[in-house]
């Protein structure tokens, strides 16, 4: 291990720590420096550095979130310097479990989460082949301690005391396979795993990635209800990939700087239930009717685009892992007290007449602090029609998930 104190969490963003407080305007990279030369002696990061640098060009966070992140560091830095000359030290204090960690999404997701300076323990679970993944990751010199758990007999121990559970377990889509085709296999997997979560860490944030999310999130909710531990504020369907894709495609189409682009995506997480609200794009952009239709269809079918490009060798694993890691990092920031964390997610909702709906939410220490209804007001005519068109399909998927659990009561 190098003797130089060092830390950087850099996945499109850079977070490092050093020697004195010096906030800069939000439009510029932020640097916070502290008095102690050994402020990060306990963190052996990705490159030698003794300063904190949050570049505004972060790709994990949008422009507003980057500004919030900068703003959250400055007062902490100033407060720390007032109290002590020992500097601000990031505390890795959260425990994350990935269920399905040996899979195509699970492995890159585990690597990205291993890079987070907020994670103290990373528990990896799968039915096979997880020991090698854990051994490989454990060689990365970041704070979190990696442990592996294999098979149903070790699932409970994997979940003890966990703060965030991420569930990418299940089979991926193959060419010609719809998300509905995944249902019978993945529904049972999610049901079994969420039962274990309910028994071992009922207060944890639960991130559902397993498709079809429009059905697996209601499945998880029903399981938790039957177990008597359902907290709608802590159950999330991870739809971040739809936002990531929308931001990317719009930036490419309009030749915009990617960090500036923010497109809210509402509805669900499959086909026409995915509705990017291009009229709400920040910064404000003018689209022709043809551009709106083309972009909307591409965002809705982006998963198929990857499946076909891989020609049967897999689905959207890397971009999904990236998007899921972004949502995990947002959850950890919220748990750590950041008061300005917003993401889109498929959650229990009263914004429409559907019981679950994807929309922008504000995250806090106890989960969802509030839903953001403003995105659904003042929609374009195209978006209004698309919103009404997606509701029957989304309603059917939600009801399918609920019915699945009601027909198969959970294990006591």
PDB file of N, CA and C in Angstrom, residues 197-250:
ATOM      1  N   UNK A 197     -34.945 -10.508   2.375  1.00  0.00           N
ATOM      2  CA  UNK A 197     -34.717  -9.121   2.787  1.00  0.00           C
ATOM      3  C   UNK A 197     -35.660  -8.751   3.927  1.00  0.00           C
ATOM      4  N   UNK A 198     -36.920  -9.121   3.793  1.00  0.00           N
ATOM      5  CA  UNK A 198     -37.918  -8.823   4.823  1.00  0.00           C
ATOM      6  C   UNK A 198     -37.540  -9.449   6.161  1.00  0.00           C
ATOM      7  N   UNK A 199     -36.949 -10.626   6.116  1.00  0.00           N
ATOM      8  CA  UNK A 199     -36.594 -11.351   7.338  1.00  0.00           C
ATOM      9  C   UNK A 199     -35.312 -10.841   7.984  1.00  0.00           C
ATOM     10  N   UNK A 200     -34.403 -10.275   7.177  1.00  0.00           N
ATOM     11  CA  UNK A 200     -33.066  -9.970   7.690  1.00  0.00           C
ATOM     12  C   UNK A 200     -32.681  -8.500   7.731  1.00  0.00           C
ATOM     13  N   UNK A 201     -33.239  -7.694   6.852  1.00  0.00           N
ATOM     14  CA  UNK A 201     -32.928  -6.246   6.888  1.00  0.00           C
ATOM     15  C   UNK A 201     -34.133  -5.459   6.392  1.00  0.00           C
ATOM     16  N   UNK A 202     -35.245  -5.540   7.122  1.00  0.00           N
ATOM     17  CA  UNK A 202     -36.501  -4.923   6.667  1.00  0.00           C
ATOM     18  C   UNK A 202     -36.450  -3.406   6.525  1.00  0.00           C
ATOM     19  N   UNK A 203     -35.463  -2.756   7.143  1.00  0.00           N
ATOM     20  CA  UNK A 203     -35.369  -1.297   7.065  1.00  0.00           C
ATOM     21  C   UNK A 203     -34.485  -0.815   5.926  1.00  0.00           C
ATOM     22  N   UNK A 204     -33.923  -1.730   5.162  1.00  0.00           N
ATOM     23  CA  UNK A 204     -32.998  -1.346   4.101  1.00  0.00           C
ATOM     24  C   UNK A 204     -33.723  -0.727   2.917  1.00  0.00           C
ATOM     25  N   UNK A 205     -33.016   0.135   2.185  1.00  0.00           N
ATOM     26  CA  UNK A 205     -33.488   0.581   0.874  1.00  0.00           C
ATOM     27  C   UNK A 205     -33.388  -0.633  -0.053  1.00  0.00           C
ATOM     28  N   UNK A 206     -34.423  -0.885  -0.845  1.00  0.00           N
ATOM     29  CA  UNK A 206     -34.431  -2.018  -1.763  1.00  0.00           C
ATOM     30  C   UNK A 206     -34.490  -1.493  -3.187  1.00  0.00           C
ATOM     31  N   UNK A 207     -33.478  -1.808  -3.970  1.00  0.00           N
ATOM     32  CA  UNK A 207     -33.397  -1.382  -5.365  1.00  0.00           C
ATOM     33  C   UNK A 207     -33.664  -2.582  -6.273  1.00  0.00           C
ATOM     34  N   UNK A 208     -34.769  -2.552  -6.988  1.00  0.00           N
ATOM     35  CA  UNK A 208     -35.137  -3.655  -7.880  1.00  0.00           C
ATOM     36  C   UNK A 208     -34.695  -3.341  -9.303  1.00  0.00           C
ATOM     37  N   UNK A 209     -33.820  -4.195  -9.834  1.00  0.00           N
ATOM     38  CA  UNK A 209     -33.365  -4.082 -11.217  1.00  0.00           C
ATOM     39  C   UNK A 209     -33.961  -5.188 -12.076  1.00  0.00           C
ATOM     40  N   UNK A 210     -34.211  -6.348 -11.475  1.00  0.00           N
ATOM     41  CA  UNK A 210     -34.689  -7.523 -12.204  1.00  0.00           C
ATOM     42  C   UNK A 210     -35.934  -7.191 -13.011  1.00  0.00           C
ATOM     43  N   UNK A 211     -35.888  -7.532 -14.284  1.00  0.00           N
ATOM     44  CA  UNK A 211     -37.019  -7.253 -15.178  1.00  0.00           C
ATOM     45  C   UNK A 211     -38.053  -8.375 -15.170  1.00  0.00           C
ATOM     46  N   UNK A 212     -39.309  -8.085 -15.501  1.00  0.00           N
ATOM     47  CA  UNK A 212     -39.838  -6.754 -15.841  1.00  0.00           C
ATOM     48  C   UNK A 212     -40.137  -5.919 -14.594  1.00  0.00           C
ATOM     49  N   UNK A 213     -39.449  -4.799 -14.464  1.00  0.00           N
ATOM     50  CA  UNK A 213     -39.567  -3.940 -13.285  1.00  0.00           C
ATOM     51  C   UNK A 213     -41.014  -3.522 -13.030  1.00  0.00           C
ATOM     52  N   UNK A 214     -41.787  -3.333 -14.106  1.00  0.00           N
ATOM     53  CA  UNK A 214     -43.193  -2.939 -13.938  1.00  0.00           C
ATOM     54  C   UNK A 214     -43.982  -3.966 -13.139  1.00  0.00           C
ATOM     55  N   UNK A 215     -43.504  -5.215 -13.108  1.00  0.00           N
ATOM     56  CA  UNK A 215     -44.163  -6.273 -12.342  1.00  0.00           C
ATOM     57  C   UNK A 215     -43.375  -6.666 -11.101  1.00  0.00           C
ATOM     58  N   UNK A 216     -42.045  -6.641 -11.165  1.00  0.00           N
ATOM     59  CA  UNK A 216     -41.257  -7.128 -10.028  1.00  0.00           C
ATOM     60  C   UNK A 216     -41.304  -6.176  -8.834  1.00  0.00           C
ATOM     61  N   UNK A 217     -41.474  -4.878  -9.070  1.00  0.00           N
ATOM     62  CA  UNK A 217     -41.624  -3.954  -7.936  1.00  0.00           C
ATOM     63  C   UNK A 217     -42.945  -4.209  -7.197  1.00  0.00           C
ATOM     64  N   UNK A 218     -44.078  -4.359  -7.902  1.00  0.00           N
ATOM     65  CA  UNK A 218     -45.311  -4.750  -7.191  1.00  0.00           C
ATOM     66  C   UNK A 218     -45.176  -6.100  -6.494  1.00  0.00           C
ATOM     67  N   UNK A 219     -44.439  -7.040  -7.079  1.00  0.00           N
ATOM     68  CA  UNK A 219     -44.194  -8.323  -6.418  1.00  0.00           C
ATOM     69  C   UNK A 219     -43.489  -8.088  -5.090  1.00  0.00           C
ATOM     70  N   UNK A 220     -42.427  -7.281  -5.116  1.00  0.00           N
ATOM     71  CA  UNK A 220     -41.686  -6.990  -3.892  1.00  0.00           C
ATOM     72  C   UNK A 220     -42.586  -6.323  -2.847  1.00  0.00           C
ATOM     73  N   UNK A 221     -43.418  -5.396  -3.289  1.00  0.00           N
ATOM     74  CA  UNK A 221     -44.317  -4.701  -2.363  1.00  0.00           C
ATOM     75  C   UNK A 221     -45.275  -5.674  -1.692  1.00  0.00           C
ATOM     76  N   UNK A 222     -45.847  -6.598  -2.474  1.00  0.00           N
ATOM     77  CA  UNK A 222     -46.788  -7.573  -1.910  1.00  0.00           C
ATOM     78  C   UNK A 222     -46.103  -8.508  -0.918  1.00  0.00           C
ATOM     79  N   UNK A 223     -44.887  -8.921  -1.238  1.00  0.00           N
ATOM     80  CA  UNK A 223     -44.131  -9.785  -0.323  1.00  0.00           C
ATOM     81  C   UNK A 223     -43.897  -9.052   0.999  1.00  0.00           C
ATOM     82  N   UNK A 224     -43.455  -7.816   0.916  1.00  0.00           N
ATOM     83  CA  UNK A 224     -43.184  -7.042   2.124  1.00  0.00           C
ATOM     84  C   UNK A 224     -44.457  -6.792   2.924  1.00  0.00           C
ATOM     85  N   UNK A 225     -45.575  -6.577   2.231  1.00  0.00           N
ATOM     86  CA  UNK A 225     -46.855  -6.398   2.933  1.00  0.00           C
ATOM     87  C   UNK A 225     -47.227  -7.660   3.696  1.00  0.00           C
ATOM     88  N   UNK A 226     -47.101  -8.816   3.029  1.00  0.00           N
ATOM     89  CA  UNK A 226     -47.456 -10.072   3.686  1.00  0.00           C
ATOM     90  C   UNK A 226     -46.525 -10.376   4.854  1.00  0.00           C
ATOM     91  N   UNK A 227     -45.324  -9.864   4.792  1.00  0.00           N
ATOM     92  CA  UNK A 227     -44.370 -10.038   5.893  1.00  0.00           C
ATOM     93  C   UNK A 227     -44.567  -8.989   6.992  1.00  0.00           C
ATOM     94  N   UNK A 228     -45.414  -7.987   6.711  1.00  0.00           N
ATOM     95  CA  UNK A 228     -45.689  -6.953   7.696  1.00  0.00           C
ATOM     96  C   UNK A 228     -44.603  -5.913   7.863  1.00  0.00           C
ATOM     97  N   UNK A 229     -43.761  -5.742   6.817  1.00  0.00           N
ATOM     98  CA  UNK A 229     -42.646  -4.796   6.941  1.00  0.00           C
ATOM     99  C   UNK A 229     -42.579  -3.822   5.762  1.00  0.00           C
ATOM    100  N   UNK A 230     -43.659  -3.647   5.050  1.00  0.00           N
ATOM    101  CA  UNK A 230     -43.628  -2.810   3.847  1.00  0.00           C
ATOM    102  C   UNK A 230     -43.535  -1.335   4.186  1.00  0.00           C
ATOM    103  N   UNK A 231     -42.509  -0.685   3.668  1.00  0.00           N
ATOM    104  CA  UNK A 231     -42.368   0.763   3.758  1.00  0.00           C
ATOM    105  C   UNK A 231     -42.231   1.279   2.327  1.00  0.00           C
ATOM    106  N   UNK A 232     -43.289   1.870   1.766  1.00  0.00           N
ATOM    107  CA  UNK A 232     -43.257   2.316   0.369  1.00  0.00           C
ATOM    108  C   UNK A 232     -42.173   3.345   0.086  1.00  0.00           C
ATOM    109  N   UNK A 233     -41.665   3.992   1.119  1.00  0.00           N
ATOM    110  CA  UNK A 233     -40.621   5.000   0.924  1.00  0.00           C
ATOM    111  C   UNK A 233     -39.256   4.378   0.655  1.00  0.00           C
ATOM    112  N   UNK A 234     -39.149   3.056   0.861  1.00  0.00           N
ATOM    113  CA  UNK A 234     -37.833   2.415   0.748  1.00  0.00           C
ATOM    114  C   UNK A 234     -37.775   1.350  -0.348  1.00  0.00           C
ATOM    115  N   UNK A 235     -38.798   1.293  -1.181  1.00  0.00           N
ATOM    116  CA  UNK A 235     -38.816   0.327  -2.285  1.00  0.00           C
ATOM    117  C   UNK A 235     -38.745   1.084  -3.611  1.00  0.00           C
ATOM    118  N   UNK A 236     -37.724   0.755  -4.413  1.00  0.00           N
ATOM    119  CA  UNK A 236     -37.468   1.497  -5.644  1.00  0.00           C
ATOM    120  C   UNK A 236     -37.288   0.556  -6.832  1.00  0.00           C
ATOM    121  N   UNK A 237     -37.963   0.866  -7.923  1.00  0.00           N
ATOM    122  CA  UNK A 237     -37.648   0.237  -9.189  1.00  0.00           C
ATOM    123  C   UNK A 237     -36.625   1.119  -9.887  1.00  0.00           C
ATOM    124  N   UNK A 238     -35.490   0.532 -10.254  1.00  0.00           N
ATOM    125  CA  UNK A 238     -34.397   1.329 -10.805  1.00  0.00           C
ATOM    126  C   UNK A 238     -34.651   1.597 -12.292  1.00  0.00           C
ATOM    127  N   UNK A 239     -35.085   2.803 -12.590  1.00  0.00           N
ATOM    128  CA  UNK A 239     -35.340   3.222 -13.972  1.00  0.00           C
ATOM    129  C   UNK A 239     -34.306   4.251 -14.436  1.00  0.00           C
ATOM    130  N   UNK A 240     -33.234   4.370 -13.686  1.00  0.00           N
ATOM    131  CA  UNK A 240     -32.211   5.376 -13.976  1.00  0.00           C
ATOM    132  C   UNK A 240     -31.640   5.226 -15.378  1.00  0.00           C
ATOM    133  N   UNK A 241     -31.589   3.997 -15.892  1.00  0.00           N
ATOM    134  CA  UNK A 241     -31.035   3.781 -17.223  1.00  0.00           C
ATOM    135  C   UNK A 241     -31.829   4.544 -18.284  1.00  0.00           C
ATOM    136  N   UNK A 242     -33.142   4.649 -18.108  1.00  0.00           N
ATOM    137  CA  UNK A 242     -33.953   5.404 -19.065  1.00  0.00           C
ATOM    138  C   UNK A 242     -33.549   6.878 -19.079  1.00  0.00           C
ATOM    139  N   UNK A 243     -33.239   7.421 -17.896  1.00  0.00           N
ATOM    140  CA  UNK A 243     -32.800   8.811 -17.794  1.00  0.00           C
ATOM    141  C   UNK A 243     -31.416   8.975 -18.415  1.00  0.00           C
ATOM    142  N   UNK A 244     -30.524   8.050 -18.098  1.00  0.00           N
ATOM    143  CA  UNK A 244     -29.160   8.090 -18.645  1.00  0.00           C
ATOM    144  C   UNK A 244     -29.200   8.063 -20.174  1.00  0.00           C
ATOM    145  N   UNK A 245     -30.031   7.178 -20.720  1.00  0.00           N
ATOM    146  CA  UNK A 245     -30.156   7.087 -22.181  1.00  0.00           C
ATOM    147  C   UNK A 245     -30.766   8.363 -22.765  1.00  0.00           C
ATOM    148  N   UNK A 246     -31.814   8.849 -22.135  1.00  0.00           N
ATOM    149  CA  UNK A 246     -32.470  10.053 -22.635  1.00  0.00           C
ATOM    150  C   UNK A 246     -31.494  11.235 -22.657  1.00  0.00           C
ATOM    151  N   UNK A 247     -30.747  11.396 -21.575  1.00  0.00           N
ATOM    152  CA  UNK A 247     -29.767  12.485 -21.514  1.00  0.00           C
ATOM    153  C   UNK A 247     -28.719  12.348 -22.617  1.00  0.00           C
ATOM    154  N   UNK A 248     -28.252  11.114 -22.801  1.00  0.00           N
ATOM    155  CA  UNK A 248     -27.204  10.859 -23.799  1.00  0.00           C
ATOM    156  C   UNK A 248     -27.708  11.129 -25.213  1.00  0.00           C
ATOM    157  N   UNK A 249     -28.873  10.580 -25.537  1.00  0.00           N
ATOM    158  CA  UNK A 249     -29.390  10.703 -26.904  1.00  0.00           C
ATOM    159  C   UNK A 249     -29.749  12.151 -27.246  1.00  0.00           C
ATOM    160  N   UNK A 250     -30.319  12.866 -26.274  1.00  0.00           N
ATOM    161  CA  UNK A 250     -30.672  14.262 -26.518  1.00  0.00           C
ATOM    162  C   UNK A 250     -29.409  15.105 -26.706  1.00  0.00           C
TER     163      UNK A 250
END
